[in-house]
CSV table of C-alpha atoms in Angstrom, one decimal:
chain,number,residue,atom,x,y,z
H,1,MET,CA,-30.8,-11.2,30.5
H,2,ASP,CA,-30.8,-13.7,27.6
H,3,LEU,CA,-27.4,-13.5,26.2
H,4,SER,CA,-27.6,-16.8,24.2
H,5,TRP,CA,-27.8,-14.6,21.0
H,6,MET,CA,-24.3,-13.7,21.5
H,7,GLY,CA,-23.2,-17.3,22.2
H,8,TRP,CA,-21.6,-16.6,25.6
H,9,THR,CA,-19.5,-19.0,27.5
H,10,GLU,CA,-17.7,-19.0,30.9
H,11,PRO,CA,-14.1,-18.8,29.8
H,12,THR,CA,-14.9,-15.8,27.1
H,13,ALA,CA,-17.0,-14.0,29.9
H,14,ILE,CA,-13.8,-14.4,32.2
H,15,PHE,CA,-11.7,-13.3,29.5
H,16,PHE,CA,-13.5,-10.0,29.1
H,17,ALA,CA,-14.0,-9.4,32.4
H,18,SER,CA,-10.4,-9.9,33.0
H,19,ILE,CA,-9.8,-7.2,30.4
H,20,ALA,CA,-12.6,-4.8,31.7
H,21,PHE,CA,-11.0,-5.3,35.2
H,22,ALA,CA,-7.3,-4.3,34.2
H,23,ILE,CA,-8.7,-1.3,32.6
H,24,ILE,CA,-10.9,-0.3,35.7
H,25,ILE,CA,-7.6,-0.8,37.8
H,26,MET,CA,-5.6,1.3,35.5
H,27,PHE,CA,-8.1,4.0,35.4
H,28,ILE,CA,-8.5,4.0,39.3
H,29,TRP,CA,-4.7,3.8,39.5
H,30,SER,CA,-4.1,6.7,37.3
H,31,ILE,CA,-6.4,8.8,39.4
H,32,LYS,CA,-5.0,7.9,42.8
H,33,ALA,CA,-1.3,8.3,41.5
H,34,PRO,CA,-1.0,10.2,38.5
H,35,GLN,CA,2.0,9.1,36.4
H,36,SER,CA,4.1,11.0,33.8
H,37,PRO,CA,4.7,9.3,30.4
H,38,ARG,CA,8.2,8.0,30.3
H,39,VAL,CA,10.7,6.8,27.7
H,40,GLY,CA,11.8,3.1,27.8
H,41,ILE,CA,13.5,0.5,26.0
H,42,LEU,CA,11.1,1.0,22.9
H,43,LYS,CA,12.5,4.7,22.8
H,44,ILE,CA,8.8,5.6,22.5
H,45,GLU,CA,6.9,7.9,25.3
H,46,THR,CA,4.5,5.5,27.0
H,47,THR,CA,1.8,5.9,29.7
H,48,PRO,CA,0.7,2.8,31.7
H,49,GLY,CA,-2.3,2.9,29.7
H,50,ASP,CA,-0.3,2.5,26.6
H,51,ARG,CA,1.7,-0.3,28.5
H,52,LEU,CA,-1.3,-2.2,29.3
H,53,PHE,CA,-2.3,-1.8,25.5
H,54,ILE,CA,1.1,-3.5,24.5
H,55,SER,CA,1.0,-6.0,27.1
H,56,LEU,CA,-2.4,-7.2,25.8
H,57,LEU,CA,-1.6,-7.1,22.2
H,58,GLY,CA,1.7,-8.7,22.6
H,59,SER,CA,0.0,-11.6,24.9
H,60,ALA,CA,-2.5,-12.1,22.0
H,61,PHE,CA,0.3,-12.8,19.4
H,62,ILE,CA,2.1,-14.9,22.3
H,63,CYS,CA,-0.8,-16.9,22.6
H,64,LEU,CA,-1.3,-17.2,19.0
H,65,GLY,CA,2.0,-18.1,18.4
H,66,TRP,CA,1.8,-20.9,21.2
H,67,VAL,CA,-1.5,-22.5,19.7
H,68,PHE,CA,0.6,-22.2,16.1
H,69,MET,CA,3.5,-24.3,17.7
H,70,PHE,CA,2.1,-26.4,20.6
H,71,GLY,CA,-1.6,-26.4,20.3
H,72,SER,CA,-3.8,-26.2,23.1
H,73,PRO,CA,-4.0,-25.9,26.1
H,74,ILE,CA,-2.5,-22.5,26.4
H,75,TRP,CA,-1.6,-22.4,30.4
H,76,TRP,CA,1.9,-22.1,29.9
H,77,SER,CA,1.8,-19.2,27.1
H,78,LEU,CA,-0.4,-17.5,29.9
H,79,ALA,CA,2.5,-17.6,32.2
H,80,VAL,CA,4.8,-16.2,29.4
H,81,CYS,CA,2.3,-13.3,28.9
H,82,GLY,CA,2.5,-12.7,32.8
H,83,LEU,CA,6.4,-12.4,32.5
H,84,PHE,CA,6.0,-10.3,29.2
H,85,ALA,CA,3.4,-7.8,30.9
H,86,ALA,CA,5.7,-7.4,33.8
H,87,ALA,CA,8.6,-6.6,31.7
H,88,VAL,CA,6.6,-4.4,29.7
H,89,PHE,CA,5.5,-2.5,32.9
H,90,LYS,CA,9.1,-2.4,34.1
H,91,TRP,CA,11.0,-1.5,31.0
H,92,VAL,CA,9.0,-0.1,28.0
J,1,MET,CA,10.2,18.5,36.1
J,2,LYS,CA,7.1,17.1,33.9
J,3,LYS,CA,3.8,18.1,34.6
J,4,THR,CA,1.8,14.9,35.8
J,5,GLN,CA,-1.5,14.1,33.7
J,6,ASN,CA,-5.0,14.5,35.0
J,7,GLN,CA,-7.2,11.6,33.5
J,8,LYS,CA,-10.7,13.0,34.4
J,9,ALA,CA,-11.0,14.6,31.1
J,10,TRP,CA,-11.5,10.8,29.7
J,11,PHE,CA,-15.1,11.0,31.1
J,12,MET,CA,-15.7,13.4,28.2
J,13,VAL,CA,-15.3,11.0,25.9
J,14,LEU,CA,-17.8,8.5,27.6
J,15,PRO,CA,-20.7,9.1,24.9
J,16,VAL,CA,-18.3,7.9,22.5
J,17,LEU,CA,-17.4,4.8,24.2
J,18,ILE,CA,-20.7,3.8,24.6
J,19,LEU,CA,-21.6,4.2,20.8
J,20,VAL,CA,-18.3,2.4,20.0
J,21,ALA,CA,-19.4,-0.3,22.6
J,22,PHE,CA,-22.5,-0.9,20.3
J,23,SER,CA,-21.1,-0.7,17.0
J,24,ALA,CA,-17.5,-2.4,17.5
J,25,ILE,CA,-17.2,-4.1,20.8
J,26,ILE,CA,-20.2,-6.1,21.3
J,27,PRO,CA,-20.0,-7.5,17.6
J,28,MET,CA,-16.3,-8.2,18.5
J,29,MET,CA,-17.3,-9.9,21.8
J,30,THR,CA,-19.8,-12.1,19.8
J,31,VAL,CA,-16.9,-12.8,17.1
J,32,VAL,CA,-15.0,-14.1,20.2
J,33,ASN,CA,-17.8,-16.2,21.6
J,34,TYR,CA,-18.3,-17.5,18.3
J,35,SER,CA,-14.4,-18.4,17.7
J,36,VAL,CA,-14.3,-21.1,20.5
J,37,GLN,CA,-17.6,-22.8,19.9
J,38,ASP,CA,-19.2,-24.8,17.0
J,39,THR,CA,-22.7,-24.3,15.7
J,40,PHE,CA,-25.2,-26.3,13.6
J,41,GLY,CA,-27.8,-23.4,13.4
J,42,ASN,CA,-30.8,-22.8,15.9
J,43,ASN,CA,-28.6,-20.9,18.1
J,44,GLU,CA,-27.3,-24.1,19.5
J,45,PHE,CA,-23.4,-24.1,20.3
J,46,PHE,CA,-20.8,-26.4,21.4
J,47,TRP,CA,-17.4,-25.8,23.0
J,48,VAL,CA,-14.4,-26.6,21.1
J,49,GLY,CA,-11.8,-24.6,22.8
J,50,LEU,CA,-8.8,-23.2,20.4
J,51,GLU,CA,-9.5,-25.9,17.9
J,52,TRP,CA,-10.4,-23.4,15.3
J,53,PHE,CA,-7.5,-21.2,16.0
J,54,GLU,CA,-5.6,-24.2,15.4
J,55,GLU,CA,-7.1,-24.9,12.3
J,56,VAL,CA,-6.8,-21.4,10.8
J,57,LEU,CA,-3.4,-20.9,11.9
J,58,HIS,CA,-2.2,-24.2,9.9
J,59,SER,CA,-4.5,-23.8,7.0
J,60,GLU,CA,-2.8,-24.0,3.8
J,61,ARG,CA,-5.7,-22.0,2.2
J,62,ILE,CA,-5.4,-19.0,4.6
J,63,HIS,CA,-1.4,-19.0,4.6
J,64,ASP,CA,-1.7,-18.5,0.4
J,65,ALA,CA,-4.5,-15.9,0.8
J,66,LEU,CA,-2.1,-13.9,3.3
J,67,TRP,CA,0.8,-14.3,1.1
J,68,ARG,CA,-1.3,-13.0,-1.9
J,69,GLN,CA,-2.4,-10.3,0.6
J,70,ILE,CA,1.0,-9.1,1.7
J,71,LEU,CA,2.1,-9.1,-2.0
J,72,PHE,CA,-1.0,-7.3,-3.3
J,73,THR,CA,-0.3,-4.5,-0.4
J,74,VAL,CA,3.6,-4.5,-1.1
J,75,ILE,CA,3.0,-3.8,-4.7
J,76,ILE,CA,0.4,-1.2,-4.4
J,77,LEU,CA,2.5,0.8,-1.7
J,78,ALA,CA,5.5,0.4,-3.8
J,79,ILE,CA,3.8,2.1,-6.9
J,80,GLU,CA,1.3,4.6,-5.2
J,81,ILE,CA,3.5,6.1,-2.5
J,82,PRO,CA,6.4,7.1,-5.2
J,83,LEU,CA,3.8,8.0,-7.9
J,84,GLY,CA,1.8,10.1,-5.6
J,85,ILE,CA,4.7,12.0,-4.4
J,86,PHE,CA,5.9,12.4,-8.1
J,87,MET,CA,2.6,13.6,-9.3
J,88,ALA,CA,2.5,16.0,-6.3
J,89,LEU,CA,5.8,17.4,-7.1
J,90,HIS,CA,4.5,18.4,-10.3
J,91,MET,CA,1.1,19.9,-9.2
J,92,PRO,CA,0.9,23.9,-10.1
J,93,LYS,CA,2.6,25.7,-7.0
J,94,LYS,CA,0.5,28.7,-7.2
J,95,ASN,CA,-3.0,29.3,-6.3
J,96,GLY,CA,-5.3,29.7,-9.0
J,97,LEU,CA,-8.2,28.1,-11.6
J,98,TRP,CA,-5.6,25.8,-12.9
J,99,THR,CA,-4.4,24.4,-9.7
J,100,SER,CA,-8.4,24.1,-8.6
J,101,ILE,CA,-8.9,22.0,-11.9
J,102,CYS,CA,-6.1,19.8,-11.3
J,103,LEU,CA,-7.2,19.0,-7.7
J,104,VAL,CA,-10.6,18.2,-8.6
J,105,VAL,CA,-9.7,16.2,-11.6
J,106,VAL,CA,-7.4,14.0,-9.5
J,107,ALA,CA,-9.7,13.8,-6.6
J,108,LEU,CA,-12.4,12.3,-8.7
J,109,PRO,CA,-11.5,8.6,-8.6
J,110,LEU,CA,-11.8,9.2,-4.7
J,111,LEU,CA,-15.5,10.0,-4.9
J,112,ILE,CA,-16.5,6.9,-6.4
J,113,PRO,CA,-17.9,4.2,-4.4
J,114,TRP,CA,-15.8,0.7,-4.4
J,115,ASN,CA,-18.6,-1.3,-6.1
J,116,VAL,CA,-18.9,1.3,-8.8
J,117,VAL,CA,-15.1,1.2,-9.3
J,118,GLY,CA,-14.9,-2.5,-9.5
J,119,THR,CA,-17.7,-2.5,-12.0
J,120,ILE,CA,-15.9,0.4,-14.1
J,121,TRP,CA,-12.9,-1.7,-14.3
J,122,GLN,CA,-14.8,-5.1,-14.8
J,123,ILE,CA,-16.2,-3.5,-17.9
J,124,PHE,CA,-13.2,-1.7,-18.9
J,125,GLY,CA,-11.3,-4.8,-18.9
J,126,ARG,CA,-13.7,-6.5,-21.2
J,127,ILE,CA,-12.2,-7.9,-24.6
J,128,ASP,CA,-15.7,-7.4,-26.1
J,129,ILE,CA,-17.1,-4.0,-25.0
J,130,GLY,CA,-14.1,-2.7,-22.7
J,131,LEU,CA,-11.9,0.0,-24.0
J,132,LEU,CA,-8.9,-1.4,-22.2
J,133,GLY,CA,-9.9,-5.1,-23.2
J,134,TYR,CA,-10.7,-4.5,-26.6
J,135,THR,CA,-7.6,-1.9,-27.4
J,136,LEU,CA,-5.3,-4.6,-26.2
J,137,ASP,CA,-6.8,-7.4,-28.1
J,138,GLN,CA,-6.8,-5.3,-31.3
J,139,LEU,CA,-3.3,-4.6,-30.8
J,140,GLY,CA,-2.6,-8.4,-30.5
J,141,ILE,CA,-1.9,-8.6,-27.0
J,142,SER,CA,-3.2,-11.6,-25.0
J,143,TYR,CA,-5.5,-10.2,-22.1
J,144,ASN,CA,-8.0,-11.9,-20.5
J,145,TYR,CA,-8.6,-11.1,-16.6
J,146,THR,CA,-11.4,-14.0,-16.0
J,147,GLN,CA,-8.7,-16.7,-17.3
J,148,ASP,CA,-5.3,-15.5,-16.7
J,149,THR,CA,-3.6,-14.9,-13.4
J,150,PHE,CA,-1.2,-12.1,-14.2
J,151,ASP,CA,-4.1,-10.2,-16.4
J,152,ALA,CA,-6.2,-10.5,-13.2
J,153,TRP,CA,-3.3,-9.2,-10.9
J,154,PHE,CA,-2.5,-6.5,-13.6
J,155,THR,CA,-6.1,-5.4,-13.5
J,156,ILE,CA,-6.6,-5.2,-9.9
J,157,ILE,CA,-3.7,-3.3,-9.3
J,158,ILE,CA,-4.1,-0.9,-11.8
J,159,MET,CA,-7.5,-0.4,-10.6
J,160,ASP,CA,-6.2,0.3,-7.1
J,161,VAL,CA,-3.7,2.6,-8.4
J,162,TRP,CA,-6.2,4.5,-10.4
J,163,HIS,CA,-8.3,4.6,-7.3
J,164,TRP,CA,-6.2,5.5,-4.6
J,165,THR,CA,-3.0,7.1,-5.9
J,166,SER,CA,-4.9,10.6,-5.7
J,167,LEU,CA,-5.1,10.2,-1.9
J,168,VAL,CA,-1.3,10.1,-1.6
J,169,LEU,CA,-1.0,12.8,-3.9
J,170,LEU,CA,-3.4,15.0,-2.2
J,171,LEU,CA,-1.6,14.5,1.2
J,172,SER,CA,2.0,14.8,-0.4
J,173,TYR,CA,0.6,18.1,-2.2
J,174,ALA,CA,-0.7,19.5,1.0
J,175,GLY,CA,2.7,18.7,2.9
J,176,LEU,CA,4.5,20.2,0.0
J,177,ARG,CA,2.4,23.5,0.2
J,178,SER,CA,3.3,23.8,3.7
J,179,ILE,CA,7.0,24.4,3.2
J,180,PRO,CA,7.8,28.1,3.5
J,181,ASP,CA,9.5,29.7,0.4
J,182,ALA,CA,12.5,30.7,2.8
J,183,TYR,CA,13.6,27.0,2.2
J,184,TYR,CA,13.6,27.1,-1.3
J,185,GLN,CA,15.3,30.4,-1.4
J,186,ALA,CA,17.9,29.2,0.9
J,187,ALA,CA,18.6,26.2,-1.5
J,188,LYS,CA,18.7,28.4,-4.4
J,189,ILE,CA,21.6,30.4,-2.7
J,190,ASP,CA,23.3,27.3,-2.0
J,191,GLN,CA,22.7,26.2,-5.6
J,192,ALA,CA,21.3,23.0,-4.2
J,193,SER,CA,20.5,20.3,-7.0
J,194,ARG,CA,16.6,19.5,-7.6
J,195,TRP,CA,17.6,16.3,-6.0
J,196,SER,CA,19.0,17.9,-3.1
J,197,VAL,CA,16.0,20.0,-2.7
J,198,PHE,CA,13.7,17.2,-2.6
J,199,ARG,CA,15.8,14.8,-0.4
J,200,TYR,CA,16.7,17.7,2.2
J,201,ILE,CA,13.5,19.9,2.0
J,202,GLU,CA,10.4,18.4,0.4
J,203,LEU,CA,10.9,14.6,1.8
J,204,PRO,CA,11.6,15.5,5.4
J,205,LYS,CA,8.8,18.1,5.3
J,206,MET,CA,6.4,15.4,3.9
J,207,LYS,CA,7.5,12.8,6.1
J,208,GLY,CA,4.3,13.4,8.8
J,209,VAL,CA,1.8,13.2,5.9
J,210,LEU,CA,3.6,10.3,4.0
J,211,ILE,CA,3.2,8.1,7.2
J,212,ILE,CA,-0.5,9.0,7.4
J,213,ALA,CA,-0.6,8.1,3.7
J,214,ILE,CA,1.1,4.7,4.1
J,215,LEU,CA,-1.0,3.8,7.1
J,216,LEU,CA,-4.1,4.8,5.4
J,217,ARG,CA,-3.2,2.9,2.2
J,218,PHE,CA,-2.0,-0.1,4.1
J,219,MET,CA,-5.2,-0.6,6.3
J,220,ASP,CA,-7.0,0.0,3.2
J,221,SER,CA,-5.5,-2.5,0.9
J,222,PHE,CA,-4.9,-5.1,3.7
J,223,MET,CA,-8.6,-5.2,4.1
J,224,ILE,CA,-9.7,-4.8,0.2
J,225,TYR,CA,-12.7,-6.8,-0.5
J,226,THR,CA,-15.3,-5.1,-3.0
J,227,GLU,CA,-13.3,-4.1,-5.9
J,228,PRO,CA,-11.4,-7.6,-6.7
J,229,PHE,CA,-14.5,-9.1,-5.5
J,230,VAL,CA,-16.5,-7.4,-8.1
J,231,VAL,CA,-14.0,-7.5,-10.9
J,232,THR,CA,-12.6,-11.3,-10.5
J,233,GLY,CA,-14.7,-12.7,-7.7
J,234,GLY,CA,-11.2,-13.9,-6.3
J,235,GLY,CA,-10.4,-15.9,-9.5
J,236,PRO,CA,-9.4,-17.3,-11.7
J,237,GLY,CA,-9.2,-19.9,-9.3
J,238,ASN,CA,-8.2,-18.5,-6.2
J,239,ALA,CA,-5.4,-16.2,-7.8
J,240,THR,CA,-7.0,-13.1,-6.5
J,241,THR,CA,-8.8,-14.4,-3.2
J,242,PHE,CA,-7.3,-12.0,-0.6
J,243,LEU,CA,-8.0,-12.3,3.3
J,244,SER,CA,-11.3,-10.6,3.2
J,245,ILE,CA,-12.8,-12.4,0.2
J,246,ASP,CA,-11.6,-15.9,1.7
J,247,LEU,CA,-12.9,-14.6,4.9
J,248,VAL,CA,-16.4,-13.8,3.3
J,249,LYS,CA,-16.5,-17.2,1.6
J,250,MET,CA,-15.9,-18.9,4.8
J,251,ALA,CA,-18.4,-17.3,7.1
J,252,ILE,CA,-21.1,-16.5,4.4
J,253,GLY,CA,-20.7,-18.9,1.7
J,254,GLN,CA,-19.6,-21.9,3.6
J,255,PHE,CA,-21.5,-20.7,6.8
J,256,ASP,CA,-18.4,-21.9,8.9
J,257,LEU,CA,-18.7,-19.3,11.7
J,258,GLY,CA,-16.3,-20.9,14.2
J,259,PRO,CA,-13.2,-21.0,11.9
J,260,ALA,CA,-14.5,-17.6,10.3
J,261,ALA,CA,-14.6,-16.0,13.9
J,262,ALA,CA,-11.2,-17.3,14.7
J,263,PHE,CA,-9.8,-16.0,11.3
J,264,SER,CA,-11.3,-12.7,11.7
J,265,LEU,CA,-9.8,-12.0,15.3
J,266,ILE,CA,-6.4,-13.0,13.7
J,267,TYR,CA,-6.8,-10.6,11.0
J,268,PHE,CA,-7.8,-7.7,13.2
J,269,LEU,CA,-4.9,-8.4,15.5
J,270,VAL,CA,-2.5,-8.3,12.5
J,271,ILE,CA,-4.2,-4.9,11.3
J,272,LEU,CA,-4.0,-3.6,15.0
J,273,LEU,CA,-0.6,-4.3,15.4
J,274,VAL,CA,0.8,-2.7,12.1
J,275,SER,CA,-1.7,0.4,12.7
J,276,TRP,CA,-0.3,0.7,16.3
J,277,VAL,CA,3.4,0.6,14.9
J,278,PHE,CA,2.4,3.4,12.4
J,279,TYR,CA,0.2,5.6,14.7
J,280,THR,CA,3.2,5.1,17.3
J,281,THR,CA,5.9,6.3,15.0
J,282,MET,CA,3.7,8.9,14.0
J,283,VAL,CA,2.9,10.5,17.5
J,284,ASN,CA,6.6,10.3,18.4
J,285,MET,CA,7.8,12.0,15.3
J,286,ASP,CA,5.7,14.9,16.0
J,287,LYS,CA,7.1,15.1,19.5
J,288,GLU,CA,10.5,15.2,18.0
J,289,ASN,CA,9.4,18.0,16.0
J,290,GLU,CA,8.2,19.9,18.8
């Protein structure tokens, strides 16, 4: 399949594959072990899917903030994103 | 104990997901791909990493456009929301011909396409043939939206208020009409003032629709393009160049696809964040009311 019209690169393919993988994992997880929504430190009711969304959106801003302050590469910001996502899944 | 959720119903939305994939997700993937590359045409791309993001995040031109955009959104929300509520409070309360006429008249601007609204105001503001421009000129008031920054902003803000206050009005009116008479009767027995009725009955009951109105107006004003583009073209100078106008100039005018793609993604993330905050607030408020 010719995807040159979309200008695909390996890093962007990995980026989207990771998001798709996370969504699929969450989907399988929700079927295997259904969870009730809960209220965390943000005082809002969240499902695991909501927490994934918050983690991804937050991570995007963490990376942008990193690029703004320190420029690339952003490996350390990815570590911060990982910690942020873990915190969201634990407490939000 | 709360019931667990059954997620299998999500299969039902699969057709919509496929449709959205073609109309939104695949184009957005392309934008992400462009944002990390440079191109000189012929479908040839060169990897540049996060260079465009760095450039966009440090670009003074985009910072200025962002501040203009925020200022515009704050001003129109500060005018349209109170004005819409005020007008809704003064709409006829009972069903009848007069109510229908009022509703149709106030809803008319909403039916006019964006580019036509721009053209209407572009002509309306002209000092040679436009009613507004000519009248102000005859009154001795210096007004020229093509040369003066204040006049350009004034025209665009008045145009947006004219176009969209009706939306806030209609939503507020729907909220007001859903308040049972018993509330007003209780307020009358307690000899509540007009302000107290508004503060403790009408405003809390309108809260849900007002958040929808603020969300819709925020998103729309933050993405505004057509109307200011038709009226001022972003000028005089860059005085009314908002984010989307700047983005189009960058992507189509200069054909800087990489920076424009990075800019679009940041723009998208900001709108997504604010919309999520509004949406979550709205949903949680509904749950509290249940």
